[in-house]
mmCIF file with all atom_site columns, C-alpha atoms in Angstrom:
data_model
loop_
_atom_site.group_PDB
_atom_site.id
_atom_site.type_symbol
_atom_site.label_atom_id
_atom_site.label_alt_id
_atom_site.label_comp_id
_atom_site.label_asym_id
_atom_site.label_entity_id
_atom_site.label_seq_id
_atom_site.pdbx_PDB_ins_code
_atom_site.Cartn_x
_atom_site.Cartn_y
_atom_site.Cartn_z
_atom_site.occupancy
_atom_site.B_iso_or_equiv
_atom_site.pdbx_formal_charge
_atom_site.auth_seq_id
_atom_site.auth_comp_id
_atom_site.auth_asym_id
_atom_site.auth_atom_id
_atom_site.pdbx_PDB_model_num
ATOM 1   C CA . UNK X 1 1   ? 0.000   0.000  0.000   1.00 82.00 ? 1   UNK X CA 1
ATOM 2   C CA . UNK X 1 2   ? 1.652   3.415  -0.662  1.00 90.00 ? 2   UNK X CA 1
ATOM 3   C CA . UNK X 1 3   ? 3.292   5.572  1.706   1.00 95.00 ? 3   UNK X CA 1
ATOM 4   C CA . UNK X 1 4   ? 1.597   8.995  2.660   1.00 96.00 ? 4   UNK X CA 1
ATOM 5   C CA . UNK X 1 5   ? 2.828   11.660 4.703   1.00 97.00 ? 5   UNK X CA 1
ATOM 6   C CA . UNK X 1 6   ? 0.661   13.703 6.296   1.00 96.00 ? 6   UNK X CA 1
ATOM 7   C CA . UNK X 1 7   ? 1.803   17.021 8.522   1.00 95.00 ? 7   UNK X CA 1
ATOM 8   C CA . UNK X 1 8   ? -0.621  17.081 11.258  1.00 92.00 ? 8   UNK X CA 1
ATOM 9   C CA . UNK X 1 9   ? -2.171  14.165 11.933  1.00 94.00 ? 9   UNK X CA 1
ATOM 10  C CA . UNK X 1 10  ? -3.547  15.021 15.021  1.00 94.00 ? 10  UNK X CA 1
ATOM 11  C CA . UNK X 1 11  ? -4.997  18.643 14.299  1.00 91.00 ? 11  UNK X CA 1
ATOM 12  C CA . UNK X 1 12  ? -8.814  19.000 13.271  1.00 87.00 ? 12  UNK X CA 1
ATOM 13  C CA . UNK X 1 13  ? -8.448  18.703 9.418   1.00 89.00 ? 13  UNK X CA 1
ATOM 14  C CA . UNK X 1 14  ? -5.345  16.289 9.342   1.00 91.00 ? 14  UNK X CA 1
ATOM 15  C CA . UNK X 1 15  ? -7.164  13.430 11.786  1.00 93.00 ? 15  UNK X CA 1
ATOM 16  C CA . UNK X 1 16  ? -9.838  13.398 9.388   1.00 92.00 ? 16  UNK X CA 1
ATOM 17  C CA . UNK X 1 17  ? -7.823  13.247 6.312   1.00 93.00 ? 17  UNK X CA 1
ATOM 18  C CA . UNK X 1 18  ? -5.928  10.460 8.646   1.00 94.00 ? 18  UNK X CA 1
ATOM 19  C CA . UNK X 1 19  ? -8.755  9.074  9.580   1.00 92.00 ? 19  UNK X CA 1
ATOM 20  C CA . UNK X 1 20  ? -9.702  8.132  5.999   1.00 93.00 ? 20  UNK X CA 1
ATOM 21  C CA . UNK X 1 21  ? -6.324  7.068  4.976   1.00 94.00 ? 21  UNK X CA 1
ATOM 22  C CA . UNK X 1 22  ? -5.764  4.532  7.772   1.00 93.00 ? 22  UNK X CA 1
ATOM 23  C CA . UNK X 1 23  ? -9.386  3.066  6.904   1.00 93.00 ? 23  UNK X CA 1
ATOM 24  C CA . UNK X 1 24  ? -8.544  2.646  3.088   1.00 93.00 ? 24  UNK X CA 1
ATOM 25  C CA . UNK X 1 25  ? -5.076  0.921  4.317   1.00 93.00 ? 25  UNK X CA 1
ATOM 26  C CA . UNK X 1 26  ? -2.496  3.272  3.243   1.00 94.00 ? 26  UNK X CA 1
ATOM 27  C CA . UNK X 1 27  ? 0.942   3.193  5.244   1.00 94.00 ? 27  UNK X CA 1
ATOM 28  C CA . UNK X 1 28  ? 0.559   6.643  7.307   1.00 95.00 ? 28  UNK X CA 1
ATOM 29  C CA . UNK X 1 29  ? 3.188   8.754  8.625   1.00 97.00 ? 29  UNK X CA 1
ATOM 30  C CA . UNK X 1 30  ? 2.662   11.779 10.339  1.00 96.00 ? 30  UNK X CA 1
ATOM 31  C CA . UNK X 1 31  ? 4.732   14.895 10.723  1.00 97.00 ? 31  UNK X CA 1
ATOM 32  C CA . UNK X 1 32  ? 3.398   16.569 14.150  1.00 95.00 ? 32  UNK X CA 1
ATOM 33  C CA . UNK X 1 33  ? 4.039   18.677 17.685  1.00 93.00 ? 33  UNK X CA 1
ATOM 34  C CA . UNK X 1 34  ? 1.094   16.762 19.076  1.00 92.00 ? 34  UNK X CA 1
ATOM 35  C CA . UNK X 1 35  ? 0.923   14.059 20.973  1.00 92.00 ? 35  UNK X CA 1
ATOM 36  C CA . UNK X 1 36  ? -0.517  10.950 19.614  1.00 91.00 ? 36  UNK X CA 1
ATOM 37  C CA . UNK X 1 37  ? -4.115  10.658 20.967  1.00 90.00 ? 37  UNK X CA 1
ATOM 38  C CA . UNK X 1 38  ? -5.084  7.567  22.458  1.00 90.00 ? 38  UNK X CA 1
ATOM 39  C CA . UNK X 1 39  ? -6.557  5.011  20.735  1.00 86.00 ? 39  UNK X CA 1
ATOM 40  C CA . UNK X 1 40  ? -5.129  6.120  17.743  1.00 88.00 ? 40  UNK X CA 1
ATOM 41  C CA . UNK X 1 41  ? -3.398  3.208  15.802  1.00 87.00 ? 41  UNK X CA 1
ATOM 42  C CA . UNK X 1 42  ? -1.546  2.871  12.667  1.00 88.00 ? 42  UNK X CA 1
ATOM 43  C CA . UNK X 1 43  ? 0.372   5.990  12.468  1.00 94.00 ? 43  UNK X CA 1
ATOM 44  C CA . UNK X 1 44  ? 4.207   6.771  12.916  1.00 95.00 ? 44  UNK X CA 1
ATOM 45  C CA . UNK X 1 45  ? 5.036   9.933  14.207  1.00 95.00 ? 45  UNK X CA 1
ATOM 46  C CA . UNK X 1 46  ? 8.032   12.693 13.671  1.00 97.00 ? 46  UNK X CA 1
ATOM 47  C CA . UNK X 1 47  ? 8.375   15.842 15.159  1.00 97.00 ? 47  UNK X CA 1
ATOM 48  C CA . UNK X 1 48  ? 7.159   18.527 12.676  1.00 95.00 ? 48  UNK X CA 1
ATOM 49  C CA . UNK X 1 49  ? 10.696  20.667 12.283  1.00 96.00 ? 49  UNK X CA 1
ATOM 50  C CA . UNK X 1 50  ? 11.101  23.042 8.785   1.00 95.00 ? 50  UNK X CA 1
ATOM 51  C CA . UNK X 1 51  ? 14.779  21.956 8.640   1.00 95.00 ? 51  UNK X CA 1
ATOM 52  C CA . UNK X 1 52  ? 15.616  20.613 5.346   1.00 93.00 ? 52  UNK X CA 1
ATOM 53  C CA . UNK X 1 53  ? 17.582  17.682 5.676   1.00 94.00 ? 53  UNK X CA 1
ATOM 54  C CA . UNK X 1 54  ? 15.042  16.304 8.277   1.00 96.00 ? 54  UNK X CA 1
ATOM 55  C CA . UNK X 1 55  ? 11.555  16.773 6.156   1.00 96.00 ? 55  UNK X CA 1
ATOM 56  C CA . UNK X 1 56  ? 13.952  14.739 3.303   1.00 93.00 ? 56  UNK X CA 1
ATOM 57  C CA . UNK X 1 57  ? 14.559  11.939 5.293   1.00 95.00 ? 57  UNK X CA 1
ATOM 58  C CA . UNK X 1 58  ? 10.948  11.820 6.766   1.00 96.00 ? 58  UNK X CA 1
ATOM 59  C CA . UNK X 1 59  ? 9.435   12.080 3.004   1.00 96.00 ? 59  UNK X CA 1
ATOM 60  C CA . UNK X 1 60  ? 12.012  9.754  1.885   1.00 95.00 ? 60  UNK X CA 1
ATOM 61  C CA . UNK X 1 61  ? 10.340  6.347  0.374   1.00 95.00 ? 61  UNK X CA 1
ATOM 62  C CA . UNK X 1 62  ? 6.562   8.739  0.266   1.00 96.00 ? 62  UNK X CA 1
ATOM 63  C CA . UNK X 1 63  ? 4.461   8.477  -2.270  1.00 95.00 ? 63  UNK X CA 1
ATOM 64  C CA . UNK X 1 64  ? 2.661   11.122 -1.580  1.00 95.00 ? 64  UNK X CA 1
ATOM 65  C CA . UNK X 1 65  ? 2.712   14.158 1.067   1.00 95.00 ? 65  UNK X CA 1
ATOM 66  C CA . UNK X 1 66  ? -0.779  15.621 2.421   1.00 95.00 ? 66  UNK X CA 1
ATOM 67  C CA . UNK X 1 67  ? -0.018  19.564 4.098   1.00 93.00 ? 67  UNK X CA 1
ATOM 68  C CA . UNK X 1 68  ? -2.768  20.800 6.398   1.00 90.00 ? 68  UNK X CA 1
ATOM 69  C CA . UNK X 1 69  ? -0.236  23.078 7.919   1.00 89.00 ? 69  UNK X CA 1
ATOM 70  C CA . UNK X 1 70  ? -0.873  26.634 8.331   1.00 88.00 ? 70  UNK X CA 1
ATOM 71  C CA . UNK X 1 71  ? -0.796  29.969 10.869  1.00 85.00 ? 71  UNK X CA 1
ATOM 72  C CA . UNK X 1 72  ? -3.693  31.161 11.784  1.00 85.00 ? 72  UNK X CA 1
ATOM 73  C CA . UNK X 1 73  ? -2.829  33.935 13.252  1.00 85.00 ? 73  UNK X CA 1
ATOM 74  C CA . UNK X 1 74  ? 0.849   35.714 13.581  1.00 84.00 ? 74  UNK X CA 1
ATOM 75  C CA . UNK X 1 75  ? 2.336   33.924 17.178  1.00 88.00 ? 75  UNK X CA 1
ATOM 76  C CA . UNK X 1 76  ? 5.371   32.847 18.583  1.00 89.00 ? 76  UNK X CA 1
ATOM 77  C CA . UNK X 1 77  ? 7.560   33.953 16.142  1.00 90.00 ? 77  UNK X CA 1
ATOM 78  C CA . UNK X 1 78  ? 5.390   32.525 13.333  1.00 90.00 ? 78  UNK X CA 1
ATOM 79  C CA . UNK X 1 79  ? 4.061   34.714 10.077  1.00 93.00 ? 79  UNK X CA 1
ATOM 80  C CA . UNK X 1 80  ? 2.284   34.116 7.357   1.00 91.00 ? 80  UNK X CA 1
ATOM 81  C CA . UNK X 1 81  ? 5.559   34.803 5.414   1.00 92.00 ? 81  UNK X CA 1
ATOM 82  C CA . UNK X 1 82  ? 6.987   32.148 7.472   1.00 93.00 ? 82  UNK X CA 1
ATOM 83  C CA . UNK X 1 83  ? 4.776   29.779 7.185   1.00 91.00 ? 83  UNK X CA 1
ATOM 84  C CA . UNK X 1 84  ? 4.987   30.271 2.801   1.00 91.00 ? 84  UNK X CA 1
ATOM 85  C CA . UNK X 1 85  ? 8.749   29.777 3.718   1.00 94.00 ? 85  UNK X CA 1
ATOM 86  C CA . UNK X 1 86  ? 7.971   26.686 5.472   1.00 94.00 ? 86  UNK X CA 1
ATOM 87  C CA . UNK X 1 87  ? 5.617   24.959 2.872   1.00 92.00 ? 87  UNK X CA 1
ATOM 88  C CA . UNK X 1 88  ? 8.206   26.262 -0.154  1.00 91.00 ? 88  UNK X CA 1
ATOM 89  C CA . UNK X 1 89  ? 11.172  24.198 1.577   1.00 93.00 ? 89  UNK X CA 1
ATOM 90  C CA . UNK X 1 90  ? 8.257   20.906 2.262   1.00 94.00 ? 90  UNK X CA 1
ATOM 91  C CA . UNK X 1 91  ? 7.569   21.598 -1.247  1.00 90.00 ? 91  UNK X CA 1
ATOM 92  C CA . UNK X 1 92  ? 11.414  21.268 -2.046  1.00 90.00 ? 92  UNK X CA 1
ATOM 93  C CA . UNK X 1 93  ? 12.186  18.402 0.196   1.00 93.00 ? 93  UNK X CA 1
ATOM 94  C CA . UNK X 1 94  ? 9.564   16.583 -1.472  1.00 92.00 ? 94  UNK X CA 1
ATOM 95  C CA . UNK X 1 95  ? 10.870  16.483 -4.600  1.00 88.00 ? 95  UNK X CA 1
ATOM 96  C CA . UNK X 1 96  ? 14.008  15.755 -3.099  1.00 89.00 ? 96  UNK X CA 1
ATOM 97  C CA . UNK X 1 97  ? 12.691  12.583 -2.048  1.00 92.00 ? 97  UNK X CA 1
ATOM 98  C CA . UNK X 1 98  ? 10.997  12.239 -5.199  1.00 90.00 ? 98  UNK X CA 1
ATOM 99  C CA . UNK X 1 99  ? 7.144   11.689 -3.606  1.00 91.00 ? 99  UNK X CA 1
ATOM 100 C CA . UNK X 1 100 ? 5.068   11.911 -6.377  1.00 87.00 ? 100 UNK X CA 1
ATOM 101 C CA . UNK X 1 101 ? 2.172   13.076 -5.312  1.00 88.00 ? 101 UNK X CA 1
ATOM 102 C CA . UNK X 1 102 ? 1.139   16.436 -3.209  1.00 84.00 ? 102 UNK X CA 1
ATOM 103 C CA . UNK X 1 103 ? -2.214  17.660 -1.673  1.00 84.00 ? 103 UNK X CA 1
ATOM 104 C CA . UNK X 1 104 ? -2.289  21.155 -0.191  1.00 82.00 ? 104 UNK X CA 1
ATOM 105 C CA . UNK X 1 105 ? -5.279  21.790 1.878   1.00 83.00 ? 105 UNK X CA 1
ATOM 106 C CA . UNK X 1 106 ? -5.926  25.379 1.330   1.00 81.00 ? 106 UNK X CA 1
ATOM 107 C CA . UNK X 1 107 ? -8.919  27.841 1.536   1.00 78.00 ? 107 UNK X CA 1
ATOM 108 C CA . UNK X 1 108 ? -11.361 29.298 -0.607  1.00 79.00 ? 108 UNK X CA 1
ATOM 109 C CA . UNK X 1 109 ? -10.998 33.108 -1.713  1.00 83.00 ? 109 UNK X CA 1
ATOM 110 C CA . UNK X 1 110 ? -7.080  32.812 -1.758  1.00 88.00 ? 110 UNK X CA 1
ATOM 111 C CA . UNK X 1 111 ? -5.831  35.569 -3.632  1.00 91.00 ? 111 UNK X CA 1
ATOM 112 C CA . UNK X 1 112 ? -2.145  37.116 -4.538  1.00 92.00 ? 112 UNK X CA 1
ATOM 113 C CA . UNK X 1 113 ? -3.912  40.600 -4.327  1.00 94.00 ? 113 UNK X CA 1
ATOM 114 C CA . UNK X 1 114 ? -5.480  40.103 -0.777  1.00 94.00 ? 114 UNK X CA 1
ATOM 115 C CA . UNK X 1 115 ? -5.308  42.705 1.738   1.00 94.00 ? 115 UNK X CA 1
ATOM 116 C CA . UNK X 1 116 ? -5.382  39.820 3.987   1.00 92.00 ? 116 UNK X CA 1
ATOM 117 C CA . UNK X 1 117 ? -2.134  38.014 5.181   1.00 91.00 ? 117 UNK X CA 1
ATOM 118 C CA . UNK X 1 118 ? -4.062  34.738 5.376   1.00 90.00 ? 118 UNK X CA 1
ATOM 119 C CA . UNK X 1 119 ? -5.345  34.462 2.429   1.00 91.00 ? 119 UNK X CA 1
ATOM 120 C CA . UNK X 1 120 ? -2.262  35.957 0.264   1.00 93.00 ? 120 UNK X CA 1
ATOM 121 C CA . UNK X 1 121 ? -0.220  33.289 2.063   1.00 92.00 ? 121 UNK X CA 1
ATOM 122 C CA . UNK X 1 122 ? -2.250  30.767 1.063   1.00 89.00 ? 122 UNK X CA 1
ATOM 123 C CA . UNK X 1 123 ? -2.377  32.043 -2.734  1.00 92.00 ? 123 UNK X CA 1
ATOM 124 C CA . UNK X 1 124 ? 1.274   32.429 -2.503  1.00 91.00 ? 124 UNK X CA 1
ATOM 125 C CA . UNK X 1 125 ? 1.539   28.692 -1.703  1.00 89.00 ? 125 UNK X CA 1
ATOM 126 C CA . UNK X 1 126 ? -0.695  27.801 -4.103  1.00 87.00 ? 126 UNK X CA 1
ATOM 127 C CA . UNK X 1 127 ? 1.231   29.223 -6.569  1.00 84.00 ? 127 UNK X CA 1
ATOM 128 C CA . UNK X 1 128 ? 4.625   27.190 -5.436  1.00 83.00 ? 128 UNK X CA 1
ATOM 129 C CA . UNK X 1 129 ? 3.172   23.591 -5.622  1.00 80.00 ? 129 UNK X CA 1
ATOM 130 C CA . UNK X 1 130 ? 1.273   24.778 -9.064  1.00 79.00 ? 130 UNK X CA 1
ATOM 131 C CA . UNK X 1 131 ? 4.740   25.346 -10.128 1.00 77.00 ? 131 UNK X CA 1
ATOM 132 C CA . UNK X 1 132 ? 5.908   22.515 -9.013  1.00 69.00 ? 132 UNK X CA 1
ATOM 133 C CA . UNK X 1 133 ? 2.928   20.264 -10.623 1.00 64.00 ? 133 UNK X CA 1
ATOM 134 C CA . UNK X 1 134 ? 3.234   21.894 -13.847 1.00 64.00 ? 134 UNK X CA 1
ATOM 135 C CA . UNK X 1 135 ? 7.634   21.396 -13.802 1.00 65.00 ? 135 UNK X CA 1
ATOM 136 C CA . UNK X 1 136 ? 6.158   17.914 -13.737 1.00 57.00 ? 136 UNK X CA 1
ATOM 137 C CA . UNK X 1 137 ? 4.003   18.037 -16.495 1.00 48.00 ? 137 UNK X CA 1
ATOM 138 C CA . UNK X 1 138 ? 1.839   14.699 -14.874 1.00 46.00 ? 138 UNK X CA 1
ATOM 139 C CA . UNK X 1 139 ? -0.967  15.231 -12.950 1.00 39.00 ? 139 UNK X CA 1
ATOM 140 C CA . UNK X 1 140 ? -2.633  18.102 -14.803 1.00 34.00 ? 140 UNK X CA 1
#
């Protein structure tokens, strides 16, 4: 069964997109600051560090990555710029690895021309893994 990575297993969106995975059989690893919940079964765990050499080795052998990480809200040293810097070297370490498949989980309205943070961030990182996809020339 493939591989999948998915950064935040534990948080609202990423246990149900775990959730689903487990239940369909696919080998799940999770990138995460949270504890693993109890009762939860059939997940590995990593801590969730934006250091490049460690997101390689954690997507290494992938065969696809799932992001449902974001910043809400600017906090403890965290920006939305950050967290675009963040995704952009995920985005790079998995094609390092080679994974071959990426899912962003995003929000509606994103826009490049925002006056909000949030949602330009997002767009931003749209933008990135469309790049990426399209330097690929498969899945589109």
């Amino acid at each position: 069964m493939p591989r999948v990575i998915v950064t935040g297993a534990f948080s609202n969106i990423g246990s149900a997109v775990a959730g689903e995975l487990v239940r369909r059989g696919f080998t799940l690893h999770t990138l995460t600051n949270r504890d693993k919940p109890a009762g939860v079964e059939g997940i590995t765990q990593a801590p969730l560090r934006f250091e490049a050499e460690h997101l390689a080795r954690e997507l290494e052998g992938a065969d696809a990555v799932v992001s449902t990480y974001w910043v809400r809200l600017p906090h403890g040293g965290k920006s939305f710029d950050s967290a675009v810097a963040d995704l952009q070297m995920l985005i790079d370490a998995a094609v390092r690895a080679g994974v071959r498949r990426s899912l962003l989980v995003s929000v509606s309205n994103a826009a490049l021309d925002s006056r909000l943070g949030y949602y330009r961030g997002k767009a931003r990182v749209e933008y990135k893994l469309r790049d990426w996809v399209f330097s690929r020339q498969r899945y589109w």
